[in-house]
PDB file of C-alpha atoms in Angstrom:
ATOM      1  CA  UNK A   1     144.425-105.681  33.124  1.00 87.00           C
ATOM      2  CA  UNK A   2     146.720-105.010  36.094  1.00 92.00           C
ATOM      3  CA  UNK A   3     144.385-102.251  37.276  1.00 95.00           C
ATOM      4  CA  UNK A   4     141.664-104.902  37.463  1.00 96.00           C
ATOM      5  CA  UNK A   5     144.028-107.204  39.373  1.00 95.00           C
ATOM      6  CA  UNK A   6     144.751-104.342  41.805  1.00 96.00           C
ATOM      7  CA  UNK A   7     141.023-103.716  42.233  1.00 97.00           C
ATOM      8  CA  UNK A   8     140.345-107.417  42.849  1.00 97.00           C
ATOM      9  CA  UNK A   9     143.171-107.606  45.410  1.00 96.00           C
ATOM     10  CA  UNK A  10     141.787-104.516  47.119  1.00 97.00           C
ATOM     11  CA  UNK A  11     138.303-106.075  47.254  1.00 97.00           C
ATOM     12  CA  UNK A  12     139.743-109.333  48.587  1.00 96.00           C
ATOM     13  CA  UNK A  13     141.627-107.279  51.179  1.00 95.00           C
ATOM     14  CA  UNK A  14     138.401-105.526  52.225  1.00 96.00           C
ATOM     15  CA  UNK A  15     136.674-108.907  52.628  1.00 95.00           C
ATOM     16  CA  UNK A  16     139.640-110.351  54.530  1.00 94.00           C
ATOM     17  CA  UNK A  17     139.741-107.293  56.787  1.00 93.00           C
ATOM     18  CA  UNK A  18     136.026-107.609  57.469  1.00 93.00           C
ATOM     19  CA  UNK A  19     136.519-111.166  58.681  1.00 91.00           C
ATOM     20  CA  UNK A  20     139.974-110.719  60.219  1.00 84.00           C
ATOM     21  CA  UNK A  21     140.860-112.535  63.398  1.00 80.00           C
ATOM     22  CA  UNK A  22     143.928-113.492  65.401  1.00 81.00           C
ATOM     23  CA  UNK A  23     147.266-111.926  64.545  1.00 83.00           C
ATOM     24  CA  UNK A  24     145.881-110.205  61.445  1.00 85.00           C
ATOM     25  CA  UNK A  25     143.245-108.521  63.579  1.00 84.00           C
ATOM     26  CA  UNK A  26     145.936-107.413  66.058  1.00 86.00           C
ATOM     27  CA  UNK A  27     147.992-105.910  63.205  1.00 87.00           C
ATOM     28  CA  UNK A  28     144.949-104.056  61.878  1.00 85.00           C
ATOM     29  CA  UNK A  29     144.015-102.774  65.342  1.00 86.00           C
ATOM     30  CA  UNK A  30     147.539-101.369  65.757  1.00 88.00           C
ATOM     31  CA  UNK A  31     147.344 -99.718  62.339  1.00 86.00           C
ATOM     32  CA  UNK A  32     143.988 -98.108  63.109  1.00 86.00           C
ATOM     33  CA  UNK A  33     145.118 -97.055  66.603  1.00 89.00           C
ATOM     34  CA  UNK A  34     148.162 -95.386  65.068  1.00 89.00           C
ATOM     35  CA  UNK A  35     145.958 -93.512  62.624  1.00 87.00           C
ATOM     36  CA  UNK A  36     143.564 -92.582  65.438  1.00 86.00           C
ATOM     37  CA  UNK A  37     146.404 -91.167  67.530  1.00 91.00           C
ATOM     38  CA  UNK A  38     147.702 -89.215  64.540  1.00 91.00           C
ATOM     39  CA  UNK A  39     144.189 -87.879  63.926  1.00 88.00           C
ATOM     40  CA  UNK A  40     143.888 -86.705  67.544  1.00 91.00           C
ATOM     41  CA  UNK A  41     147.266 -84.978  67.334  1.00 91.00           C
ATOM     42  CA  UNK A  42     146.297 -83.249  64.088  1.00 90.00           C
ATOM     43  CA  UNK A  43     142.927 -82.118  65.510  1.00 87.00           C
ATOM     44  CA  UNK A  44     144.742 -80.423  68.401  1.00 92.00           C
ATOM     45  CA  UNK A  45     147.036 -78.401  66.150  1.00 90.00           C
ATOM     46  CA  UNK A  46     146.544 -74.666  65.638  1.00 92.00           C
ATOM     47  CA  UNK A  47     145.288 -75.257  62.082  1.00 91.00           C
ATOM     48  CA  UNK A  48     143.716 -78.734  61.963  1.00 88.00           C
ATOM     49  CA  UNK A  49     142.583 -78.563  58.336  1.00 88.00           C
ATOM     50  CA  UNK A  50     146.050 -77.562  57.146  1.00 94.00           C
ATOM     51  CA  UNK A  51     147.695 -80.156  59.385  1.00 93.00           C
ATOM     52  CA  UNK A  52     145.372 -82.887  58.089  1.00 92.00           C
ATOM     53  CA  UNK A  53     145.957 -81.772  54.504  1.00 95.00           C
ATOM     54  CA  UNK A  54     149.756 -81.843  54.799  1.00 96.00           C
ATOM     55  CA  UNK A  55     149.767 -85.210  56.557  1.00 95.00           C
ATOM     56  CA  UNK A  56     147.266 -86.838  54.186  1.00 95.00           C
ATOM     57  CA  UNK A  57     148.852 -85.458  51.033  1.00 97.00           C
ATOM     58  CA  UNK A  58     152.430 -86.361  51.964  1.00 97.00           C
ATOM     59  CA  UNK A  59     151.492 -89.760  53.387  1.00 96.00           C
ATOM     60  CA  UNK A  60     149.433 -90.807  50.369  1.00 97.00           C
ATOM     61  CA  UNK A  61     151.732 -89.315  47.726  1.00 98.00           C
ATOM     62  CA  UNK A  62     154.937 -90.719  49.150  1.00 98.00           C
ATOM     63  CA  UNK A  63     153.426 -94.164  49.640  1.00 97.00           C
ATOM     64  CA  UNK A  64     151.853 -94.210  46.163  1.00 98.00           C
ATOM     65  CA  UNK A  65     155.093 -93.251  44.430  1.00 98.00           C
ATOM     66  CA  UNK A  66     157.169 -95.655  46.535  1.00 97.00           C
ATOM     67  CA  UNK A  67     154.739 -98.491  45.803  1.00 97.00           C
ATOM     68  CA  UNK A  68     154.868 -97.699  42.100  1.00 96.00           C
ATOM     69  CA  UNK A  69     158.642 -97.839  41.895  1.00 96.00           C
ATOM     70  CA  UNK A  70     159.025-100.628  44.476  1.00 96.00           C
ATOM     71  CA  UNK A  71     157.173-102.762  41.966  1.00 96.00           C
ATOM     72  CA  UNK A  72     160.574-103.310  40.426  1.00 95.00           C
ATOM     73  CA  UNK A  73     161.057-105.859  43.217  1.00 95.00           C
ATOM     74  CA  UNK A  74     159.005-108.379  41.230  1.00 93.00           C
ATOM     75  CA  UNK A  75     155.722-106.590  41.957  1.00 94.00           C
ATOM     76  CA  UNK A  76     155.520-107.948  45.499  1.00 96.00           C
ATOM     77  CA  UNK A  77     155.270-104.660  47.379  1.00 97.00           C
ATOM     78  CA  UNK A  78     152.291-103.349  45.369  1.00 97.00           C
ATOM     79  CA  UNK A  79     150.498-106.665  45.906  1.00 96.00           C
ATOM     80  CA  UNK A  80     150.972-106.537  49.667  1.00 96.00           C
ATOM     81  CA  UNK A  81     150.277-102.791  49.887  1.00 97.00           C
ATOM     82  CA  UNK A  82     146.924-102.914  48.117  1.00 97.00           C
ATOM     83  CA  UNK A  83     145.766-105.989  50.035  1.00 95.00           C
ATOM     84  CA  UNK A  84     146.713-104.488  53.429  1.00 94.00           C
ATOM     85  CA  UNK A  85     145.005-101.191  52.597  1.00 95.00           C
ATOM     86  CA  UNK A  86     141.860-103.078  51.674  1.00 96.00           C
ATOM     87  CA  UNK A  87     142.111-105.056  54.909  1.00 94.00           C
ATOM     88  CA  UNK A  88     142.353-101.892  57.000  1.00 93.00           C
ATOM     89  CA  UNK A  89     139.228-100.473  55.365  1.00 94.00           C
ATOM     90  CA  UNK A  90     137.329-103.766  55.661  1.00 94.00           C
ATOM     91  CA  UNK A  91     138.303-104.135  59.313  1.00 92.00           C
ATOM     92  CA  UNK A  92     137.319-100.539  60.092  1.00 91.00           C
ATOM     93  CA  UNK A  93     133.941-101.009  58.405  1.00 94.00           C
ATOM     94  CA  UNK A  94     133.357-104.209  60.373  1.00 92.00           C
ATOM     95  CA  UNK A  95     134.272-102.554  63.680  1.00 91.00           C
ATOM     96  CA  UNK A  96     131.872 -99.679  63.006  1.00 92.00           C
ATOM     97  CA  UNK A  97     129.116-102.098  61.983  1.00 93.00           C
ATOM     98  CA  UNK A  98     129.725-104.440  64.947  1.00 92.00           C
ATOM     99  CA  UNK A  99     129.578-101.538  67.408  1.00 93.00           C
ATOM    100  CA  UNK A 100     126.224-100.342  66.093  1.00 95.00           C
ATOM    101  CA  UNK A 101     127.646 -97.473  64.062  1.00 93.00           C
ATOM    102  CA  UNK A 102     126.015 -96.221  60.920  1.00 94.00           C
ATOM    103  CA  UNK A 103     127.927 -98.025  58.165  1.00 93.00           C
ATOM    104  CA  UNK A 104     126.146 -96.181  55.348  1.00 93.00           C
ATOM    105  CA  UNK A 105     127.024 -92.836  56.910  1.00 94.00           C
ATOM    106  CA  UNK A 106     130.677 -93.829  57.282  1.00 94.00           C
ATOM    107  CA  UNK A 107     130.873 -94.895  53.646  1.00 94.00           C
ATOM    108  CA  UNK A 108     128.963 -91.889  52.253  1.00 95.00           C
ATOM    109  CA  UNK A 109     130.483 -89.213  54.478  1.00 95.00           C
ATOM    110  CA  UNK A 110     133.812 -90.711  55.505  1.00 93.00           C
ATOM    111  CA  UNK A 111     135.050 -92.621  52.477  1.00 94.00           C
ATOM    112  CA  UNK A 112     133.197 -91.534  49.364  1.00 95.00           C
ATOM    113  CA  UNK A 113     134.011 -87.804  49.114  1.00 95.00           C
ATOM    114  CA  UNK A 114     137.762 -88.276  48.836  1.00 96.00           C
ATOM    115  CA  UNK A 115     137.854 -92.036  48.191  1.00 96.00           C
ATOM    116  CA  UNK A 116     136.245 -91.653  44.791  1.00 97.00           C
ATOM    117  CA  UNK A 117     139.542 -90.101  43.703  1.00 98.00           C
ATOM    118  CA  UNK A 118     142.011 -91.586  46.176  1.00 97.00           C
ATOM    119  CA  UNK A 119     141.189 -95.286  45.860  1.00 97.00           C
ATOM    120  CA  UNK A 120     141.374 -95.474  42.027  1.00 98.00           C
ATOM    121  CA  UNK A 121     144.607 -93.446  42.089  1.00 98.00           C
ATOM    122  CA  UNK A 122     146.157 -95.867  44.592  1.00 98.00           C
ATOM    123  CA  UNK A 123     144.964 -98.773  42.440  1.00 98.00           C
ATOM    124  CA  UNK A 124     146.635 -97.161  39.413  1.00 98.00           C
ATOM    125  CA  UNK A 125     149.885 -96.683  41.346  1.00 98.00           C
ATOM    126  CA  UNK A 126     149.827-100.348  42.346  1.00 97.00           C
ATOM    127  CA  UNK A 127     149.044-101.395  38.774  1.00 97.00           C
ATOM    128  CA  UNK A 128     152.109 -99.476  37.550  1.00 97.00           C
ATOM    129  CA  UNK A 129     154.140-101.227  40.245  1.00 97.00           C
ATOM    130  CA  UNK A 130     152.887-104.563  38.954  1.00 97.00           C
ATOM    131  CA  UNK A 131     153.799-103.565  35.403  1.00 96.00           C
ATOM    132  CA  UNK A 132     157.341-102.794  36.575  1.00 96.00           C
ATOM    133  CA  UNK A 133     157.479-106.169  38.304  1.00 95.00           C
ATOM    134  CA  UNK A 134     156.274-107.853  35.126  1.00 94.00           C
ATOM    135  CA  UNK A 135     158.970-106.103  33.096  1.00 94.00           C
ATOM    136  CA  UNK A 136     161.605-107.406  35.504  1.00 94.00           C
ATOM    137  CA  UNK A 137     160.389-110.954  34.903  1.00 90.00           C
ATOM    138  CA  UNK A 138     160.187-110.324  31.174  1.00 89.00           C
ATOM    139  CA  UNK A 139     163.770-109.051  31.153  1.00 89.00           C
ATOM    140  CA  UNK A 140     165.105-111.977  33.178  1.00 87.00           C
ATOM    141  CA  UNK A 141     163.977-114.822  30.983  1.00 80.00           C
ATOM    142  CA  UNK A 142     165.500-115.475  27.574  1.00 61.00           C
ATOM    143  CA  UNK A 143     163.349-115.315  24.523  1.00 67.00           C
ATOM    144  CA  UNK A 144     162.351-113.011  21.723  1.00 55.00           C
ATOM    145  CA  UNK A 145     162.061-110.062  24.119  1.00 53.00           C
ATOM    146  CA  UNK A 146     165.777-109.581  24.769  1.00 52.00           C
ATOM    147  CA  UNK A 147     168.028-107.069  23.089  1.00 55.00           C
ATOM    148  CA  UNK A 148     167.174-103.604  21.868  1.00 59.00           C
ATOM    149  CA  UNK A 149     163.435-104.333  21.898  1.00 82.00           C
ATOM    150  CA  UNK A 150     163.364-104.787  25.662  1.00 86.00           C
ATOM    151  CA  UNK A 151     165.454-101.646  26.147  1.00 87.00           C
ATOM    152  CA  UNK A 152     162.862 -99.681  24.204  1.00 89.00           C
ATOM    153  CA  UNK A 153     160.081-101.211  26.282  1.00 91.00           C
ATOM    154  CA  UNK A 154     161.892-100.219  29.485  1.00 93.00           C
ATOM    155  CA  UNK A 155     162.450 -96.676  28.202  1.00 94.00           C
ATOM    156  CA  UNK A 156     158.763 -96.405  27.265  1.00 95.00           C
ATOM    157  CA  UNK A 157     157.670 -97.808  30.636  1.00 95.00           C
ATOM    158  CA  UNK A 158     159.902 -95.370  32.589  1.00 96.00           C
ATOM    159  CA  UNK A 159     158.471 -92.466  30.580  1.00 97.00           C
ATOM    160  CA  UNK A 160     154.884 -93.604  31.219  1.00 96.00           C
ATOM    161  CA  UNK A 161     155.602 -94.246  34.897  1.00 96.00           C
ATOM    162  CA  UNK A 162     157.113 -90.772  35.274  1.00 96.00           C
ATOM    163  CA  UNK A 163     154.078 -89.162  33.662  1.00 97.00           C
ATOM    164  CA  UNK A 164     151.736 -91.293  35.767  1.00 97.00           C
ATOM    165  CA  UNK A 165     153.640 -90.225  38.905  1.00 97.00           C
ATOM    166  CA  UNK A 166     152.887 -86.584  38.187  1.00 98.00           C
ATOM    167  CA  UNK A 167     149.181 -87.292  37.644  1.00 98.00           C
ATOM    168  CA  UNK A 168     149.032 -89.468  40.757  1.00 98.00           C
ATOM    169  CA  UNK A 169     150.520 -86.721  42.917  1.00 98.00           C
ATOM    170  CA  UNK A 170     148.172 -84.123  41.404  1.00 98.00           C
ATOM    171  CA  UNK A 171     145.081 -86.268  41.964  1.00 98.00           C
ATOM    172  CA  UNK A 172     146.159 -87.157  45.502  1.00 98.00           C
ATOM    173  CA  UNK A 173     146.589 -83.421  46.132  1.00 98.00           C
ATOM    174  CA  UNK A 174     142.935 -82.913  45.155  1.00 98.00           C
ATOM    175  CA  UNK A 175     141.835 -85.910  47.252  1.00 97.00           C
ATOM    176  CA  UNK A 176     143.777 -84.557  50.256  1.00 97.00           C
ATOM    177  CA  UNK A 177     142.032 -81.192  49.918  1.00 96.00           C
ATOM    178  CA  UNK A 178     138.657 -82.950  49.916  1.00 96.00           C
ATOM    179  CA  UNK A 179     139.591 -85.272  52.807  1.00 94.00           C
ATOM    180  CA  UNK A 180     141.009 -82.492  54.979  1.00 93.00           C
ATOM    181  CA  UNK A 181     138.015 -80.213  54.428  1.00 93.00           C
ATOM    182  CA  UNK A 182     134.790 -81.833  53.228  1.00 94.00           C
ATOM    183  CA  UNK A 183     135.338 -85.296  54.737  1.00 93.00           C
ATOM    184  CA  UNK A 184     136.639 -83.814  57.992  1.00 86.00           C
ATOM    185  CA  UNK A 185     133.621 -81.481  58.171  1.00 91.00           C
ATOM    186  CA  UNK A 186     131.132 -84.258  57.328  1.00 92.00           C
ATOM    187  CA  UNK A 187     132.598 -86.593  59.953  1.00 88.00           C
ATOM    188  CA  UNK A 188     132.807 -83.963  62.720  1.00 80.00           C
TER     189      UNK A 188
END
């Protein structure tokens, strides 16, 4: 259920990014410029593929795990994170389309090879963050959920979140390999 909510928020973010204007557009431009500068720096390194891999893997893994566990702050950070990521992608797609670029090529060559793994994994991380936020709310309000039952639910959730963290990092490792090799090659 929360995976679906994450996916819907991501899609809404993509649509909002596509139509962004004003201060939101300025924020997205700065984000994309920062990524563009980082990309140029990585391309100029002695081993661009390895540099891209390390940057992509660490950036995505650290953010995914932080978003998962930051969900404990009432689930707000995962909500914002997934929407902003969708907005960046939507804005980038709109810029490419508006400037006469080949949108299909960008999606097929630039997003799909690694995104088929990366995007669902990020959605899962955000969904776990939302679950943590939901457990905080559940624990705060009196009712039949208090006592030893809620402690067991928390213990079970921490165990599942820990296991999910390992899988998320592993899958983002694979996505980073694809993005730093196949995607980089296809987009060159």
